[in-house]
């Protein structure tokens, strides 16, 4: 039966080349357009995940520096937790920053100068990044010599390595210490901050990987031992804000695909109608309805499958030829889900519409002639 359906499909394509080409091209255009839009939405989703790492972000505040120092130490030394990605330990004036370049190769943007090197962060050198707000608050005569002479923090000389945009007003609202990687006007390496025993009020950790429910539970266990914690936020199981961005970007275009497929249904039905007379003869010769429906369904499956494979290839070609990071390929399971959904929709609609004509008793008599 499967072999016969493939032979009939090949014959249908050969005998009705024009309508086969129209059906095939319409399906390809619909699929390529939708896939490319989905890939762009997925790219925005990935950007949102990186920007708001809800499944990786741990934040805790306390009036007791010792509590934050101990929590940081326990989290860092716990082998069951993911490695640290980006860490900020801060008070209202200064931040200690650790940046794992294997997690994020693009370090914090510095318009002038540079970010801390790995060596400076691991050895705890006295180097500092200065915000634009900090530089604007200084007299011009000091700003001019700052990059040569450096600055003094808690009686220690620091070399200024670069500046960053930061925010216009410091100190921030409490929520700002949770969202901003560098929430203060001056930043130094985390190890330097710890070596100088600078008072801390906020600890922000962005893990290098998303945490599992068991790891989140272990993190909660760690924090529960400290009564001086005034506020804590644990990683979420899912990145809700990123999902909302993806749905907002892609959902309305899913309706466009549905409308596009609806408009293609009539073309497909007209194309396969060349076989209707043959199907009526099969019925008169004793073929069962399920066998006819199988033949109808296989025609739809073949053309949708071939068109979708071609669309995925075209989509891959387009994505691979745009600048890196502008558009990302979807996960394999997403391509499969789109294919299955589209196929089921077309199978139901095309078969219902075609079956009405094939099984119309008033037309069976025409098959004999």
Short mmCIF file of C-alpha atoms in Angstrom, two decimals:
data_model
loop_
_atom_site.label_atom_id
_atom_site.label_comp_id
_atom_site.label_asym_id
_atom_site.label_seq_id
_atom_site.Cartn_x
_atom_site.Cartn_y
_atom_site.Cartn_z
CA UNK A 1 0.00 0.00 0.00
CA UNK A 2 2.86 2.37 0.88
CA UNK A 3 4.65 1.57 -2.37
CA UNK A 4 1.45 2.10 -4.36
CA UNK A 5 0.87 5.46 -2.64
CA UNK A 6 4.39 6.60 -3.58
CA UNK A 7 3.87 5.50 -7.19
CA UNK A 8 0.55 7.38 -7.35
CA UNK A 9 2.20 10.47 -5.85
CA UNK A 10 4.96 10.37 -8.47
CA UNK A 11 2.38 9.95 -11.22
CA UNK A 12 0.30 12.81 -9.80
CA UNK A 13 3.35 15.11 -9.81
CA UNK A 14 4.31 14.08 -13.34
CA UNK A 15 0.83 14.51 -14.82
CA UNK A 16 0.06 17.78 -13.05
CA UNK A 17 3.39 19.55 -13.04
CA UNK A 18 2.04 23.09 -12.88
CA UNK A 19 -0.19 22.60 -9.85
CA UNK A 20 2.44 20.47 -8.14
CA UNK A 21 4.94 23.31 -8.60
CA UNK A 22 2.44 25.87 -7.27
CA UNK A 23 1.64 23.72 -4.20
CA UNK A 24 5.29 22.96 -3.56
CA UNK A 25 6.47 26.56 -3.87
CA UNK A 26 3.60 27.97 -1.79
CA UNK A 27 4.40 25.53 1.02
CA UNK A 28 8.12 26.33 0.84
CA UNK A 29 7.52 30.10 0.98
CA UNK A 30 5.13 29.69 3.92
CA UNK A 31 7.53 27.43 5.84
CA UNK A 32 10.67 29.47 5.12
CA UNK A 33 9.00 32.71 6.19
CA UNK A 34 7.69 31.17 9.39
CA UNK A 35 10.94 29.38 10.25
CA UNK A 36 13.00 32.53 9.72
CA UNK A 37 10.65 34.53 11.95
CA UNK A 38 10.83 31.79 14.60
CA UNK A 39 14.62 31.82 14.41
CA UNK A 40 14.66 35.58 14.96
CA UNK A 41 12.27 35.19 17.91
CA UNK A 42 14.50 32.46 19.31
CA UNK A 43 17.50 34.79 18.98
CA UNK A 44 15.66 37.45 20.99
CA UNK A 45 14.85 34.72 23.53
CA UNK A 46 18.54 33.79 23.89
CA UNK A 47 19.45 37.45 24.29
CA UNK A 48 16.84 37.78 27.04
CA UNK A 49 18.20 34.67 28.78
CA UNK A 50 21.71 36.16 28.76
CA UNK A 51 20.45 39.58 29.85
CA UNK A 52 18.15 38.26 32.57
CA UNK A 53 19.66 35.01 33.75
CA UNK A 54 16.69 34.10 35.94
CA UNK A 55 17.62 30.41 36.08
CA UNK A 56 21.20 31.26 37.13
CA UNK A 57 20.86 34.41 39.25
CA UNK A 58 21.26 34.31 43.04
CA UNK A 59 21.05 37.52 45.07
CA UNK A 60 21.27 38.12 48.80
CA UNK A 61 21.56 41.26 50.94
CA UNK A 62 22.56 41.65 54.57
CA UNK A 63 23.76 44.34 56.95
CA UNK A 64 26.41 41.91 58.15
CA UNK A 65 29.41 41.62 55.82
CA UNK A 66 30.56 38.39 57.49
CA UNK A 67 27.35 36.64 56.45
CA UNK A 68 27.85 37.57 52.79
CA UNK A 69 31.54 36.63 52.90
CA UNK A 70 30.66 33.20 54.34
CA UNK A 71 27.82 32.56 51.89
CA UNK A 72 30.11 33.42 48.96
CA UNK A 73 32.81 31.08 50.30
CA UNK A 74 30.39 28.18 50.80
CA UNK A 75 28.81 28.62 47.36
CA UNK A 76 32.22 28.82 45.67
CA UNK A 77 33.55 25.72 47.45
CA UNK A 78 30.42 23.59 47.02
CA UNK A 79 31.23 21.02 44.28
CA UNK A 80 27.56 20.18 43.69
CA UNK A 81 26.76 23.74 42.54
CA UNK A 82 27.64 25.05 39.05
CA UNK A 83 30.80 27.15 38.68
CA UNK A 84 30.55 30.89 39.22
CA UNK A 85 29.97 32.98 36.11
CA UNK A 86 29.83 36.64 37.20
CA UNK A 87 29.97 37.76 40.84
CA UNK A 88 29.38 41.21 42.37
CA UNK A 89 30.00 41.89 46.06
CA UNK A 90 29.21 45.49 46.90
CA UNK A 91 28.22 48.26 49.25
CA UNK A 92 26.97 51.71 48.27
CA UNK A 93 30.41 52.88 47.05
CA UNK A 94 32.49 49.96 45.82
CA UNK A 95 32.03 46.64 44.04
CA UNK A 96 34.21 43.58 43.91
CA UNK A 97 33.81 41.89 40.50
CA UNK A 98 34.67 38.39 39.33
CA UNK A 99 34.17 37.57 35.65
CA UNK A 100 34.55 34.04 34.31
CA UNK A 101 35.60 34.51 30.70
CA UNK A 102 34.92 30.86 29.85
CA UNK A 103 31.27 31.59 30.72
CA UNK A 104 31.05 35.01 29.06
CA UNK A 105 33.88 35.94 26.74
CA UNK A 106 32.48 39.46 26.17
CA UNK A 107 33.45 41.28 29.34
CA UNK A 108 31.81 44.45 30.67
CA UNK A 109 32.10 47.22 28.07
CA UNK A 110 34.74 49.87 28.75
CA UNK A 111 34.71 52.90 26.36
CA UNK A 112 38.17 53.89 27.58
CA UNK A 113 40.86 51.55 28.85
CA UNK A 114 40.16 47.91 29.55
CA UNK A 115 38.43 45.45 31.87
CA UNK A 116 40.37 43.46 34.49
CA UNK A 117 42.60 40.68 33.19
CA UNK A 118 42.29 37.12 34.53
CA UNK A 119 45.66 37.54 36.25
CA UNK A 120 44.53 40.72 38.03
CA UNK A 121 41.36 39.01 39.24
CA UNK A 122 43.09 35.82 40.40
CA UNK A 123 45.93 37.62 42.22
CA UNK A 124 43.80 40.42 43.66
CA UNK A 125 45.70 43.36 42.18
CA UNK A 126 44.87 46.92 43.16
CA UNK A 127 43.20 47.96 39.92
CA UNK A 128 39.92 49.82 39.49
CA UNK A 129 37.25 50.59 36.94
CA UNK A 130 35.62 54.02 37.21
CA UNK A 131 32.12 54.94 36.12
CA UNK A 132 31.39 58.02 34.04
CA UNK A 133 29.32 59.36 36.95
CA UNK A 134 32.38 59.09 39.22
CA UNK A 135 34.62 60.83 36.68
CA UNK A 136 32.12 63.66 36.18
CA UNK A 137 32.00 64.25 39.94
CA UNK A 138 35.76 64.97 40.09
CA UNK A 139 37.40 68.36 39.45
CA UNK A 140 38.83 68.64 35.95
CA UNK A 141 42.41 69.02 37.19
CA UNK A 142 42.17 65.66 38.99
CA UNK A 143 40.47 63.91 36.06
CA UNK A 144 43.35 64.89 33.77
CA UNK A 145 45.97 63.15 35.93
CA UNK A 146 43.80 60.28 37.17
CA UNK A 147 44.93 57.72 34.62
CA UNK A 148 48.60 58.35 35.47
CA UNK A 149 48.38 58.76 39.24
CA UNK A 150 45.49 56.40 40.05
CA UNK A 151 43.10 56.69 43.00
CA UNK A 152 43.10 55.86 46.72
CA UNK A 153 40.58 53.43 48.22
CA UNK A 154 40.63 52.73 51.97
CA UNK A 155 44.17 54.06 52.15
CA UNK A 156 45.43 51.83 49.30
CA UNK A 157 46.69 53.04 45.94
CA UNK A 158 44.77 51.73 42.91
CA UNK A 159 45.63 51.92 39.24
CA UNK A 160 42.72 53.04 37.06
CA UNK A 161 42.49 50.61 34.14
CA UNK A 162 39.36 51.89 32.40
CA UNK A 163 35.90 53.39 32.70
CA UNK A 164 32.35 52.21 32.09
CA UNK A 165 29.04 53.91 31.40
CA UNK A 166 27.24 52.75 34.51
CA UNK A 167 24.25 54.74 35.70
CA UNK A 168 23.83 58.47 36.26
CA UNK A 169 22.96 58.33 39.96
CA UNK A 170 24.53 56.41 42.84
CA UNK A 171 23.67 54.84 45.22
CA UNK A 172 20.99 52.79 43.51
CA UNK A 173 17.64 51.56 44.74
CA UNK A 174 17.86 48.11 46.35
CA UNK A 175 16.57 46.41 43.18
CA UNK A 176 19.44 47.93 41.20
CA UNK A 177 21.99 45.87 43.12
CA UNK A 178 20.18 42.75 41.93
CA UNK A 179 19.93 43.71 38.25
CA UNK A 180 23.21 45.57 37.65
CA UNK A 181 26.47 43.66 37.22
CA UNK A 182 28.45 46.69 38.46
CA UNK A 183 26.05 48.58 40.73
CA UNK A 184 28.51 51.16 42.08
CA UNK A 185 30.60 54.09 40.83
CA UNK A 186 33.91 52.25 41.40
CA UNK A 187 34.72 48.56 40.86
CA UNK A 188 37.72 46.37 41.67
CA UNK A 189 38.50 42.64 41.38
CA UNK A 190 36.54 40.51 43.83
CA UNK A 191 39.66 39.05 45.41
CA UNK A 192 40.99 42.56 46.04
CA UNK A 193 37.69 43.46 47.70
CA UNK A 194 37.95 40.39 49.93
CA UNK A 195 41.64 40.95 50.74
CA UNK A 196 40.92 44.51 51.93
CA UNK A 197 37.92 43.23 53.94
CA UNK A 198 35.72 46.00 52.54
CA UNK A 199 32.23 46.08 54.09
CA UNK A 200 29.56 44.49 51.87
CA UNK A 201 25.78 44.70 51.81
CA UNK A 202 24.87 42.94 48.55
CA UNK A 203 26.00 39.70 46.92
CA UNK A 204 24.98 38.95 43.34
CA UNK A 205 26.02 35.63 41.75
CA UNK A 206 25.31 34.64 38.18
CA UNK A 207 26.14 30.95 37.90
CA UNK A 208 27.72 29.62 34.72
CA UNK A 209 24.83 27.16 34.29
CA UNK A 210 21.17 26.95 35.19
CA UNK A 211 20.48 25.34 38.54
CA UNK A 212 18.40 22.20 39.00
CA UNK A 213 15.64 22.07 41.65
CA UNK A 214 18.00 20.03 43.90
CA UNK A 215 20.77 22.62 43.55
CA UNK A 216 18.34 25.45 44.32
CA UNK A 217 17.22 23.54 47.43
CA UNK A 218 20.86 23.18 48.50
CA UNK A 219 21.39 26.90 47.97
CA UNK A 220 18.37 27.63 50.17
CA UNK A 221 19.84 25.33 52.81
CA UNK A 222 23.07 27.31 52.78
CA UNK A 223 21.34 30.67 53.22
CA UNK A 224 18.94 29.44 55.91
CA UNK A 225 21.86 29.09 58.35
CA UNK A 226 22.32 32.88 58.39
CA UNK A 227 19.75 34.85 60.37
CA UNK A 228 21.24 38.21 59.39
CA UNK A 229 20.06 37.92 55.76
CA UNK A 230 17.54 40.69 55.05
CA UNK A 231 16.59 39.69 51.48
CA UNK A 232 17.30 36.75 49.21
CA UNK A 233 16.31 35.80 45.67
CA UNK A 234 17.00 32.31 44.34
CA UNK A 235 17.26 31.17 40.69
CA UNK A 236 14.00 30.24 38.98
CA UNK A 237 13.37 26.87 37.38
CA UNK A 238 12.42 28.62 34.11
CA UNK A 239 13.26 31.99 32.60
CA UNK A 240 9.76 33.45 32.54
CA UNK A 241 10.64 36.87 31.11
CA UNK A 242 12.54 35.29 28.20
CA UNK A 243 9.60 32.97 27.49
CA UNK A 244 7.24 35.94 27.44
CA UNK A 245 9.51 37.73 24.95
CA UNK A 246 9.61 34.65 22.72
CA UNK A 247 5.85 34.16 22.83
CA UNK A 248 5.17 37.85 22.16
CA UNK A 249 7.51 37.78 19.17
CA UNK A 250 6.41 34.49 17.63
CA UNK A 251 2.77 33.88 18.61
CA UNK A 252 1.17 36.34 16.20
CA UNK A 253 3.25 34.96 13.33
CA UNK A 254 1.97 31.45 14.11
CA UNK A 255 -1.49 32.74 13.16
CA UNK A 256 -0.05 34.07 9.91
CA UNK A 257 1.27 30.56 9.12
CA UNK A 258 -2.16 29.07 9.85
CA UNK A 259 -3.82 31.57 7.49
CA UNK A 260 -1.16 30.86 4.85
CA UNK A 261 -1.75 27.11 5.11
CA UNK A 262 -5.51 27.62 4.91
CA UNK A 263 -5.05 29.50 1.64
CA UNK A 264 -2.87 26.66 0.32
CA UNK A 265 -5.44 23.97 1.19
CA UNK A 266 -7.61 24.67 -1.86
CA UNK A 267 -4.58 24.49 -4.15
CA UNK A 268 -3.58 21.09 -2.73
CA UNK A 269 -7.14 19.77 -2.97
CA UNK A 270 -7.41 20.92 -6.59
CA UNK A 271 -4.05 19.29 -7.32
CA UNK A 272 -5.03 15.88 -5.82
CA UNK A 273 -8.50 16.08 -7.42
CA UNK A 274 -6.90 14.59 -10.53
CA UNK A 275 -6.90 11.30 -8.60
CA UNK A 276 -10.52 11.50 -7.40
CA UNK A 277 -11.89 9.60 -10.41
CA UNK A 278 -9.38 6.80 -9.82
CA UNK A 279 -10.34 6.64 -6.11
CA UNK A 280 -14.05 6.32 -7.03
CA UNK A 281 -13.18 3.40 -9.30
CA UNK A 282 -11.27 1.81 -6.39
CA UNK A 283 -14.41 2.20 -4.25
CA UNK A 284 -16.61 0.58 -6.90
CA UNK A 285 -14.10 -2.28 -7.06
CA UNK A 286 -14.43 -2.85 -3.31
CA UNK A 287 -11.76 -0.62 -1.76
CA UNK A 288 -12.50 0.41 1.80
CA UNK A 289 -12.82 4.01 2.88
CA UNK A 290 -9.76 3.78 5.13
CA UNK A 291 -7.65 2.71 2.12
CA UNK A 292 -8.79 5.72 0.11
CA UNK A 293 -8.19 8.03 3.07
CA UNK A 294 -4.71 6.50 3.39
CA UNK A 295 -3.93 7.35 -0.25
CA UNK A 296 -5.25 10.89 0.22
CA UNK A 297 -3.23 11.31 3.40
CA UNK A 298 -0.01 10.02 1.84
CA UNK A 299 -0.20 12.60 -0.96
CA UNK A 300 -0.38 15.34 1.66
CA UNK A 301 2.39 13.77 3.76
CA UNK A 302 4.74 13.48 0.79
CA UNK A 303 4.34 17.03 -0.48
CA UNK A 304 4.41 18.63 2.99
CA UNK A 305 7.48 16.59 3.99
CA UNK A 306 9.45 17.39 0.85
CA UNK A 307 8.50 21.07 1.06
CA UNK A 308 9.44 21.26 4.74
CA UNK A 309 12.83 19.61 4.20
CA UNK A 310 13.54 22.09 1.43
CA UNK A 311 12.38 24.97 3.67
CA UNK A 312 14.66 23.88 6.53
CA UNK A 313 17.61 23.70 4.14
CA UNK A 314 16.85 27.19 2.76
CA UNK A 315 16.41 28.53 6.29
CA UNK A 316 19.74 27.02 7.31
CA UNK A 317 21.42 28.58 4.27
CA UNK A 318 19.96 32.02 5.07
CA UNK A 319 20.90 31.79 8.75
CA UNK A 320 24.45 30.65 8.05
CA UNK A 321 25.01 33.59 5.69
CA UNK A 322 24.02 36.41 8.04
CA UNK A 323 26.41 37.92 10.62
CA UNK A 324 27.01 35.64 13.60
CA UNK A 325 24.56 36.15 16.45
CA UNK A 326 21.98 38.02 14.36
CA UNK A 327 19.83 34.93 13.75
CA UNK A 328 20.20 31.53 15.45
CA UNK A 329 18.98 28.13 14.32
CA UNK A 330 16.15 26.66 16.37
CA UNK A 331 16.60 23.54 18.53
CA UNK A 332 16.01 20.36 16.51
CA UNK A 333 12.92 19.46 18.54
CA UNK A 334 11.36 22.83 17.59
CA UNK A 335 11.77 22.11 13.87
CA UNK A 336 10.19 18.70 14.45
CA UNK A 337 7.31 20.22 16.42
CA UNK A 338 6.58 22.78 13.68
CA UNK A 339 6.64 20.00 11.06
CA UNK A 340 4.30 17.71 13.01
CA UNK A 341 1.87 20.56 13.81
CA UNK A 342 1.73 21.76 10.20
CA UNK A 343 1.38 18.21 8.88
CA UNK A 344 -1.49 17.32 11.24
CA UNK A 345 -3.29 20.57 10.41
CA UNK A 346 -3.00 19.98 6.64
CA UNK A 347 -3.83 16.29 6.92
CA UNK A 348 -7.08 17.04 8.73
CA UNK A 349 -8.18 19.96 6.56
CA UNK A 350 -7.14 18.59 3.16
CA UNK A 351 -8.49 15.11 3.83
CA UNK A 352 -11.85 16.37 5.09
CA UNK A 353 -12.25 18.63 2.09
CA UNK A 354 -11.07 16.00 -0.40
CA UNK A 355 -13.01 13.13 1.19
CA UNK A 356 -16.29 15.01 0.77
CA UNK A 357 -15.77 14.95 -3.00
CA UNK A 358 -14.41 11.41 -3.23
CA UNK A 359 -17.17 9.77 -1.19
CA UNK A 360 -20.03 11.79 -2.66
CA UNK A 361 -22.43 9.06 -3.85
CA UNK A 362 -23.84 11.29 -6.53
CA UNK A 363 -20.42 11.41 -8.19
CA UNK A 364 -19.56 7.72 -7.99
CA UNK A 365 -21.60 7.00 -11.06
CA UNK A 366 -19.41 9.34 -13.08
CA UNK A 367 -16.43 7.13 -12.34
CA UNK A 368 -17.82 4.35 -14.59
CA UNK A 369 -17.88 6.65 -17.57
#
